[in-house]
XYZ file of N, CA and C in Angstrom:
675
model
N -12.011 46.346 82.720
C -12.215 45.303 83.350
C -13.142 43.680 82.503
N -13.239 42.815 82.169
C -13.652 42.163 80.340
C -15.066 41.486 81.767
N -16.364 41.100 80.684
C -17.319 40.419 81.187
C -17.301 39.084 80.990
N -17.128 38.038 82.506
C -17.010 36.370 81.937
C -17.998 35.829 81.458
N -19.474 36.593 82.457
C -20.954 36.271 81.482
C -21.313 37.406 80.942
N -22.149 37.820 80.538
C -22.919 38.496 79.525
C -24.326 38.062 80.010
N -25.580 37.762 80.674
C -27.299 37.253 80.506
C -27.677 38.794 80.203
N -28.769 38.816 79.505
C -29.374 39.673 78.562
C -31.202 39.186 79.014
N -32.850 39.466 79.299
C -33.906 39.395 78.931
C -33.504 38.286 79.827
N -33.022 37.202 80.339
C -33.396 36.415 80.664
C -34.553 35.868 81.141
N -35.026 34.610 80.227
C -36.455 33.755 81.459
C -36.575 32.785 81.287
N -36.769 32.228 82.204
C -37.593 30.645 82.707
C -38.668 30.585 82.858
N -39.663 29.872 81.541
C -40.945 29.207 82.287
C -40.736 27.610 82.101
N -42.094 27.347 83.597
C -42.343 25.059 83.995
C -42.966 25.422 82.995
N -43.213 24.182 82.822
C -44.466 24.055 82.616
C -45.581 23.024 83.191
N -45.917 23.019 83.932
C -46.565 22.883 84.809
C -48.526 21.880 84.037
N -48.420 20.903 84.575
C -50.526 20.761 83.469
C -50.579 21.750 83.708
N -50.062 22.360 82.165
C -51.143 23.071 82.254
C -50.972 24.700 81.632
N -50.200 24.997 83.060
C -50.314 26.246 83.915
C -48.459 26.516 83.221
N -48.573 27.582 83.232
C -46.988 28.162 83.229
C -46.578 29.028 84.741
N -45.395 28.901 84.466
C -44.929 29.235 85.787
C -43.504 30.227 85.938
N -43.386 31.405 85.833
C -42.667 31.590 85.406
C -41.568 31.788 86.036
N -40.512 31.505 86.473
C -39.141 31.596 87.692
C -38.350 32.882 87.143
N -37.948 32.981 86.425
C -37.201 34.130 86.038
C -37.216 34.748 84.819
N -37.139 36.257 84.827
C -37.878 36.878 84.026
C -37.528 38.642 83.689
N -37.076 38.835 82.662
C -36.051 40.579 82.361
C -34.874 40.379 82.919
N -34.783 39.202 82.787
C -32.900 38.906 84.193
C -31.778 39.230 83.363
N -31.410 40.102 83.708
C -29.931 41.282 83.072
C -28.357 40.888 84.571
N -28.132 40.315 84.335
C -26.065 40.079 84.909
C -25.093 40.364 84.163
N -23.931 40.969 84.648
C -22.873 41.261 83.985
C -21.844 40.738 85.131
N -20.791 39.883 84.519
C -20.186 39.289 85.931
C -18.955 39.530 85.233
N -18.028 40.404 85.958
C -16.936 41.028 85.543
C -15.724 39.361 85.640
N -14.447 39.935 84.885
C -14.390 38.514 85.509
C -12.711 37.995 86.217
N -12.513 37.440 86.934
C -12.047 37.454 88.296
C -12.876 37.702 89.613
N -14.499 38.279 89.545
C -14.813 38.736 90.966
C -16.109 37.394 91.226
N -15.594 37.387 92.744
C -16.666 36.566 92.686
C -18.520 36.745 93.519
N -19.454 36.526 92.897
C -20.781 37.000 92.894
C -21.318 36.073 94.000
N -22.492 36.829 94.636
C -22.726 35.338 95.739
C -24.236 36.051 95.256
N -25.529 34.336 94.800
C -26.806 34.700 94.674
C -27.775 34.886 96.184
N -28.128 35.638 96.956
C -29.763 34.824 97.839
C -30.574 34.901 97.777
N -30.999 33.949 98.812
C -33.000 35.098 97.850
C -33.750 32.781 98.185
N -35.402 33.337 98.072
C -35.303 32.283 99.448
C -35.483 31.086 98.441
N -35.725 30.454 99.143
C -36.436 29.180 97.826
C -37.430 29.387 97.064
N -36.535 27.892 95.943
C -37.804 28.712 95.179
C -37.887 29.987 93.866
N -36.786 31.071 94.984
C -36.221 32.337 94.081
C -35.953 32.099 92.903
N -35.180 31.004 92.127
C -34.641 30.803 90.766
C -33.233 30.279 90.979
N -32.957 30.556 92.134
C -30.991 31.186 92.768
C -31.000 29.467 91.889
N -30.956 28.309 92.026
C -30.002 27.128 91.502
C -30.295 26.983 90.036
N -32.100 27.423 89.546
C -32.686 27.347 88.118
C -31.412 28.346 87.099
N -31.428 29.598 87.941
C -30.048 30.485 86.995
C -29.043 30.060 87.126
N -28.137 29.483 88.277
C -26.868 28.457 88.526
C -27.392 27.518 86.750
N -28.315 26.908 86.873
C -28.368 25.095 86.084
C -28.626 26.095 84.919
N -28.366 27.287 84.206
C -28.563 27.943 83.158
C -27.165 27.468 82.576
N -26.221 28.931 83.569
C -25.609 29.274 83.110
C -24.704 27.950 83.150
N -24.744 27.095 83.598
C -23.584 25.597 83.795
C -24.289 24.387 82.319
N -25.367 25.132 82.101
C -25.562 24.177 80.333
C -26.922 22.816 81.072
N -27.083 23.125 82.501
C -27.817 22.187 83.463
C -28.667 22.293 82.266
N -29.382 23.273 82.782
C -30.830 23.344 82.364
C -31.206 24.767 81.117
N -32.052 24.691 80.785
C -32.506 25.688 79.324
C -33.126 26.849 79.321
N -32.823 28.332 79.127
C -33.637 29.012 79.329
C -35.153 28.858 78.139
N -36.447 29.783 78.388
C -37.087 29.659 77.508
C -36.336 30.501 76.668
N -36.640 31.981 76.929
C -36.063 32.841 76.282
C -35.116 33.861 76.149
N -34.058 34.756 76.015
C -32.513 35.145 76.162
C -31.481 35.268 75.755
N -31.090 35.630 76.528
C -29.324 35.553 76.198
C -28.534 35.249 77.233
N -27.900 34.493 76.786
C -26.833 33.520 78.081
C -25.476 33.822 77.263
N -23.926 34.472 78.041
C -23.118 33.766 77.040
C -21.814 34.413 78.033
N -21.736 32.832 77.779
C -19.855 32.895 79.104
C -18.684 32.614 78.215
N -18.033 33.968 78.380
C -16.893 34.172 77.752
C -16.442 33.913 75.933
N -16.354 32.346 75.427
C -16.944 32.497 73.535
C -18.090 32.143 73.175
N -18.525 31.204 74.715
C -19.702 30.405 74.831
C -20.708 31.166 74.679
N -22.103 30.611 73.210
C -23.154 31.055 73.389
C -23.913 29.210 73.689
N -24.475 30.409 75.573
C -24.720 28.685 75.717
C -25.883 28.991 75.080
N -26.899 29.353 75.058
C -28.521 29.244 74.243
C -28.867 28.727 73.312
N -27.541 28.054 72.529
C -27.449 27.782 70.958
C -26.561 26.720 71.354
N -26.048 26.539 72.186
C -24.720 25.288 72.314
C -25.841 23.000 71.463
N -24.971 22.342 71.038
C -25.846 21.600 70.750
C -24.961 20.970 72.175
N -25.672 19.258 72.448
C -24.825 18.556 73.608
C -23.818 18.668 73.281
N -23.276 17.732 72.217
C -21.884 18.189 72.402
C -20.816 19.398 72.628
N -21.315 19.985 72.237
C -20.512 22.163 72.532
C -21.442 22.257 73.752
N -21.705 21.882 74.521
C -22.632 22.103 75.519
C -21.822 20.675 76.526
N -21.125 19.332 75.960
C -19.345 19.122 77.144
C -18.473 19.711 76.787
N -18.305 20.413 75.450
C -16.966 20.695 75.579
C -16.455 22.334 76.773
N -17.538 22.649 76.607
C -18.165 23.940 77.283
C -17.234 23.807 78.243
N -18.873 22.685 79.290
C -18.327 22.048 80.182
C -17.374 21.873 81.688
N -16.467 20.678 79.802
C -14.698 21.001 80.349
C -14.470 21.879 80.631
N -14.437 22.676 79.476
C -12.941 23.185 78.608
C -13.364 24.795 80.322
N -15.071 25.292 80.441
C -15.019 26.881 80.875
C -15.440 26.426 83.141
N -16.182 25.025 82.493
C -16.791 25.090 84.401
C -16.078 24.557 85.359
N -16.297 25.066 86.438
C -15.580 23.962 87.366
C -17.588 23.620 88.318
N -17.432 23.328 88.536
C -18.984 22.541 89.608
C -18.553 21.811 90.977
N -18.854 22.513 91.904
C -19.554 22.529 92.972
C -21.009 22.670 93.511
N -21.643 21.507 94.594
C -22.794 21.218 94.229
C -22.718 20.758 95.984
N -24.233 21.268 96.332
C -24.947 21.491 97.747
C -23.891 19.460 98.479
N -24.528 18.491 97.605
C -23.732 17.459 97.987
C -22.612 16.642 96.655
N -21.575 16.273 97.327
C -20.595 16.007 96.727
C -20.679 15.719 95.354
N -21.205 14.771 95.030
C -21.678 14.446 93.808
C -20.015 12.892 93.451
N -19.232 12.480 94.260
C -18.425 12.459 94.339
C -18.464 10.327 94.317
N -17.626 9.442 92.921
C -17.888 8.178 92.860
C -17.631 7.724 94.000
N -18.284 6.889 94.589
C -18.222 5.635 95.912
C -17.648 4.721 95.608
N -16.691 4.409 94.127
C -15.849 3.131 94.265
C -14.568 3.557 94.676
N -14.389 5.282 94.184
C -13.131 5.479 94.001
C -12.348 6.238 94.757
N -11.634 6.467 94.968
C -10.599 7.613 96.089
C -10.225 9.417 95.497
N -10.355 9.478 96.388
C -9.857 11.019 96.940
C -9.540 11.569 95.205
N -8.123 10.577 95.367
C -7.283 11.126 93.943
C -7.989 10.368 93.244
N -8.708 9.484 92.752
C -9.036 9.877 91.557
C -10.341 9.827 91.175
N -11.469 10.847 92.060
C -12.180 11.451 92.103
C -11.732 13.127 91.482
N -10.361 13.341 91.462
C -9.640 14.060 91.056
C -9.608 14.525 90.264
N -8.596 12.982 89.544
C -7.896 13.353 88.256
C -8.587 12.821 86.714
N -9.940 12.215 87.971
C -10.158 11.537 86.781
C -11.242 12.666 85.002
N -11.129 14.135 85.579
C -12.393 14.354 84.771
C -11.351 14.729 83.306
N -9.968 14.975 84.007
C -8.683 15.857 83.483
C -8.144 14.593 82.779
N -8.682 13.090 83.443
C -8.055 12.219 82.624
C -8.693 11.416 81.131
N -10.188 12.168 81.744
C -10.976 11.999 80.253
C -10.982 13.144 79.764
N -10.406 14.716 80.561
C -10.368 15.708 79.193
C -9.872 15.287 77.594
N -8.149 14.145 78.642
C -6.845 14.529 77.371
C -6.036 14.189 77.882
N -5.211 14.460 79.115
C -3.947 14.717 80.301
C -4.255 13.780 80.280
N -2.938 13.280 79.935
C -1.782 11.948 80.043
C -2.790 11.064 81.789
N -2.240 10.447 81.925
C -2.347 9.873 83.628
C -2.086 10.757 83.992
N -0.464 10.464 83.731
C 0.812 10.411 84.717
C 0.600 12.527 84.783
N -0.236 12.611 83.961
C -0.227 13.643 84.451
C -1.529 14.849 84.966
N -2.464 13.942 84.818
C -3.239 14.186 85.409
C -3.657 14.223 87.493
N -3.083 13.000 87.475
C -2.745 12.449 88.745
C -2.034 13.489 89.699
N -0.599 13.852 88.789
C 0.640 14.853 89.403
C -1.198 16.518 89.887
N -1.488 16.582 88.508
C -1.608 17.721 88.642
C -3.549 17.610 90.288
N -3.219 16.892 90.286
C -4.404 16.071 91.793
C -3.924 15.690 92.557
N -2.218 15.969 92.767
C -2.266 15.538 94.346
C -2.046 16.765 94.808
N -1.810 17.612 93.681
C -0.854 19.511 94.559
C -1.957 20.120 94.237
N -3.603 19.795 93.907
C -4.844 20.683 94.327
C -5.188 19.913 95.515
N -5.542 18.446 96.073
C -4.884 18.037 97.014
C -4.488 18.460 98.528
N -3.391 18.950 98.137
C -2.585 19.181 98.656
C -2.705 20.298 99.094
N -3.105 21.073 98.447
C -3.929 22.910 98.373
C -6.027 22.566 99.370
N -6.360 21.853 99.335
C -7.513 21.782 100.623
C -7.357 20.619 101.548
N -5.885 20.632 101.564
C -5.192 20.073 103.049
C -5.621 18.273 103.072
N -5.465 17.308 102.105
C -5.924 16.660 102.018
C -5.027 15.256 101.074
N -3.124 15.373 102.141
C -2.409 14.876 101.981
C -2.391 13.822 102.142
N -3.157 13.573 103.269
C -2.907 12.051 103.986
C -4.146 11.235 103.406
N -5.115 11.924 102.719
C -6.863 11.429 102.862
C -6.865 11.505 101.536
N -5.624 11.414 100.314
C -5.864 10.958 98.511
C -6.277 9.082 98.342
N -5.928 7.904 99.496
C -6.393 7.659 99.133
C -7.222 6.307 99.793
N -8.557 7.462 100.290
C -9.579 6.851 101.059
C -10.780 6.604 100.220
N -11.563 6.124 100.314
C -13.041 6.440 99.621
C -13.871 7.447 100.261
N -14.701 7.806 99.579
C -15.499 8.838 100.234
C -15.872 8.293 101.018
N -17.136 7.417 101.701
C -17.176 6.832 102.637
C -16.501 6.444 103.634
N -15.146 6.614 103.587
C -14.096 7.404 104.603
C -14.015 8.560 105.203
N -14.627 8.877 104.817
C -14.130 10.684 104.639
C -15.509 11.439 105.776
N -14.882 12.305 106.354
C -16.519 13.150 106.731
C -17.043 13.897 105.329
N -17.811 14.546 106.003
C -18.514 15.516 105.602
C -18.372 16.420 104.174
N -17.090 17.141 105.148
C -16.300 18.714 105.214
C -15.466 18.105 104.110
N -14.527 16.947 104.807
C -13.780 16.527 103.918
C -13.780 16.598 102.343
N -15.208 16.158 101.815
C -15.746 15.048 100.508
C -16.786 16.653 99.953
N -16.311 17.691 100.713
C -16.793 18.850 100.102
C -14.999 19.448 99.504
N -14.572 19.340 100.462
C -12.554 19.183 100.301
C -12.304 18.798 98.525
N -12.522 17.437 97.775
C -12.039 16.762 97.067
C -12.923 17.249 96.785
N -14.610 18.169 96.206
C -15.726 18.593 96.148
C -13.899 19.783 94.866
N -13.995 20.375 95.919
C -13.399 22.159 95.299
C -12.203 21.691 94.629
N -11.256 20.331 95.220
C -10.202 20.142 94.028
C -10.229 19.547 92.977
N -11.539 19.097 92.742
C -12.270 18.489 91.176
C -12.707 19.513 90.223
N -12.806 20.474 91.172
C -13.566 22.099 90.674
C -13.021 22.030 89.538
N -10.984 22.592 89.736
C -10.459 22.513 89.637
C -9.503 22.618 88.353
N -9.899 20.724 88.922
C -8.721 20.146 88.264
C -8.185 20.748 86.213
N -9.273 21.086 85.403
C -9.407 21.222 84.521
C -9.394 22.528 84.554
N -8.704 23.606 85.350
C -8.041 24.705 85.139
C -9.365 25.579 84.029
N -10.277 26.019 85.159
C -11.674 26.253 84.461
C -12.045 28.004 84.453
N -12.144 29.097 83.819
C -12.872 30.264 83.853
C -13.395 30.580 85.061
N -14.675 29.898 85.715
C -15.158 30.016 85.859
C -16.074 28.740 87.536
N -16.325 29.229 88.284
C -16.777 27.993 89.725
C -18.403 28.436 89.614
N -19.126 27.307 89.326
C -20.224 27.234 89.921
C -19.881 27.050 90.885
N -20.765 27.278 92.149
C -21.073 26.442 93.709
C -22.579 27.159 94.474
N -23.121 25.776 93.817
C -24.788 25.582 94.738
C -24.659 25.328 95.828
N -25.026 26.000 96.617
C -25.755 25.543 98.143
C -24.000 24.797 98.795
N -22.395 25.017 98.743
C -21.585 24.248 98.547
C -21.484 23.710 100.192
N -22.384 24.721 101.375
C -22.119 24.412 102.513
C -23.090 23.558 103.392
N -24.526 23.444 102.132
C -25.564 23.457 102.978
C -25.845 22.444 103.905
N -25.114 21.110 102.893
C -24.991 20.606 103.994
C -24.024 19.389 105.138
N -23.612 21.115 105.711
C -22.492 20.294 106.560
C -22.998 21.773 107.601
N -22.182 21.079 108.944
C -22.507 21.795 109.893
C -21.522 23.713 110.611
N -22.075 24.038 110.915
C -21.580 25.306 111.142
C -20.389 25.414 111.195
N -19.336 24.768 111.934
C -18.565 24.437 112.180
C -17.338 24.126 110.646
N -17.889 23.286 109.919
C -17.543 22.958 108.807
C -17.506 23.489 107.775
N -19.494 24.810 107.390
C -19.975 25.396 106.711
C -18.516 26.507 106.077
N -18.088 27.169 107.557
C -17.289 27.664 107.215
C -15.710 27.791 106.697
N -15.554 26.513 107.511
C -13.839 26.027 106.417
C -14.033 26.231 104.934
N -14.893 25.102 104.803
C -15.178 25.220 103.014
C -15.447 26.302 102.347
N -16.280 27.278 103.453
C -16.239 28.413 102.250
C -14.912 29.111 102.085
N -14.265 29.299 103.553
C -13.044 30.107 103.392
C -11.778 29.465 102.663
N -12.231 28.120 102.479
C -11.260 27.890 101.660
C -11.842 27.661 100.360
N -13.056 27.681 99.527
C -13.032 27.529 98.442
C -12.866 29.263 97.974
N -13.382 30.485 98.869
C -13.092 31.445 98.688
C -11.223 31.627 98.406
N -10.111 30.760 99.110
C -9.437 31.158 99.116
C -8.309 30.087 97.654
N -9.339 29.237 97.632
C -8.448 28.590 95.696
C -9.291 29.473 94.745
N -10.261 29.577 94.907
C -10.834 31.359 93.748
C -9.534 31.988 93.571
N -9.216 32.146 94.312
C -8.421 33.530 94.635
C -6.856 32.965 93.936
N -6.817 31.789 94.822
C -5.109 31.372 94.686
C -5.028 30.634 92.874
N -6.035 30.652 92.342
C -5.901 30.208 91.019
C -6.787 30.797 89.790
N -7.282 32.071 90.756
C -7.717 33.191 89.679
C -8.666 32.994 89.146
N -10.367 32.975 90.261
C -11.285 32.736 88.741
C -12.020 32.875 89.133
N -13.448 33.200 88.296
C -14.383 34.051 88.638
C -15.304 33.077 89.764
N -15.944 32.977 90.668
C -17.093 32.839 91.686
C -17.886 33.471 91.285
N -18.903 32.596 90.873
C -20.927 32.235 91.212
C -21.046 31.445 92.211
N -21.584 32.021 93.159
C -22.397 30.975 93.929
C -23.704 31.170 94.792
N -24.463 30.975 94.865
C -25.067 30.276 95.865
C -25.770 29.850 96.990
N -26.612 30.731 97.358
C -26.898 30.022 99.478
C -27.924 31.040 100.145
N -27.767 30.336 101.177
C -28.758 30.701 102.163
C -27.989 31.112 103.725
N -26.083 30.890 103.349
C -25.799 31.381 104.263
C -25.142 33.478 104.903
N -25.529 34.048 104.886
C -25.546 35.811 105.710
C -23.796 35.627 105.891
N -23.640 34.226 106.659
C -21.732 35.090 106.415
C -21.548 35.016 105.515
N -21.632 33.699 104.333
C -20.675 33.925 103.587
C -20.662 34.894 102.309
N -22.788 35.067 102.302
C -22.806 36.295 101.271
C -22.177 37.328 101.279
N -21.760 37.538 102.842
C -20.063 38.781 102.745
C -18.593 38.402 102.421
N -19.111 37.744 101.869
C -17.623 37.134 100.604
C -17.520 37.462 99.940
N -18.758 37.933 99.157
C -18.757 38.032 97.716
C -17.808 39.247 97.580
N -17.875 39.986 95.999
C -17.818 41.224 95.072
C -19.112 41.774 94.821
N -19.722 40.909 94.775
C -21.526 41.596 94.789
C -22.365 40.650 95.488
N -23.616 40.486 95.456
C -24.463 40.135 96.415
C -25.807 40.109 95.735
N -26.658 39.591 95.492
C -28.518 39.858 94.569
C -28.688 38.610 94.950
N -30.272 39.419 95.643
C -30.847 38.360 95.258
C -32.155 38.182 94.476
N -32.548 37.286 94.356
C -33.472 37.154 92.913
C -35.502 37.524 93.921
N -35.809 38.512 92.680
C -36.988 39.197 93.398
C -37.928 39.213 92.357
N -38.770 38.355 92.529
C -39.677 38.458 91.019
C -38.655 37.981 89.872
N -38.698 37.071 89.930
C -37.248 36.945 88.665
C -36.264 37.709 87.669
N -35.979 38.768 89.112
C -35.383 38.831 88.562
C -33.933 39.740 89.579
N -33.032 40.251 89.120
C -31.202 40.755 90.514
C -31.709 41.055 91.243
N -31.365 41.312 91.945
C -30.774 42.791 92.723
C -30.457 43.826 93.501
N -29.528 43.650 93.201
C -28.691 43.777 94.134
C -28.306 44.262 95.436
N -27.971 43.484 96.939
C -28.240 44.051 97.735
C -27.054 44.518 98.874
């Protein structure tokens, strides 16, 4: 089985007021294609930092991070934009939907911006919104949707450009327990249906049990749990 992510000797050190704070150190991770990886750990342990480095949102201090054909640490800004558009789908704790655009518009825009025709992008978005159970809410604005519905839109949006890898950072952290269960079940089922690889950061032990592999970050390194 091919590895979709290879991380070797990753280090992330922040410099604040002349002091060095090393969050990640000598961290290694390989992610086989199609697997669901869960990362747990205390707040401040570096879970989101690791996800942001894989996403190209944050930069590593040193080490190697390869995702598919992309050598992330050495990418220029234009290449990072291509990497995110082609390879990644992102789901965050807060939905980050555009408040003046409908659910349908929020989902189809990334495909349209990437170069799909508007008609094709809309059709793809409609199918995904039906898949996440929002066929009757497509023309609603984010403020007309519940928190759970907004996260459903975010899940659909993450899949619109047919990415190979989905990164999810506390995707249920802003939801009540009932909605958290619904959204996590939905995310896992959509990842399976569309044959994607998932790396998910969570505090929720119930969600952690759904992965193929579960890791905790301790002393800057990943430990399988």
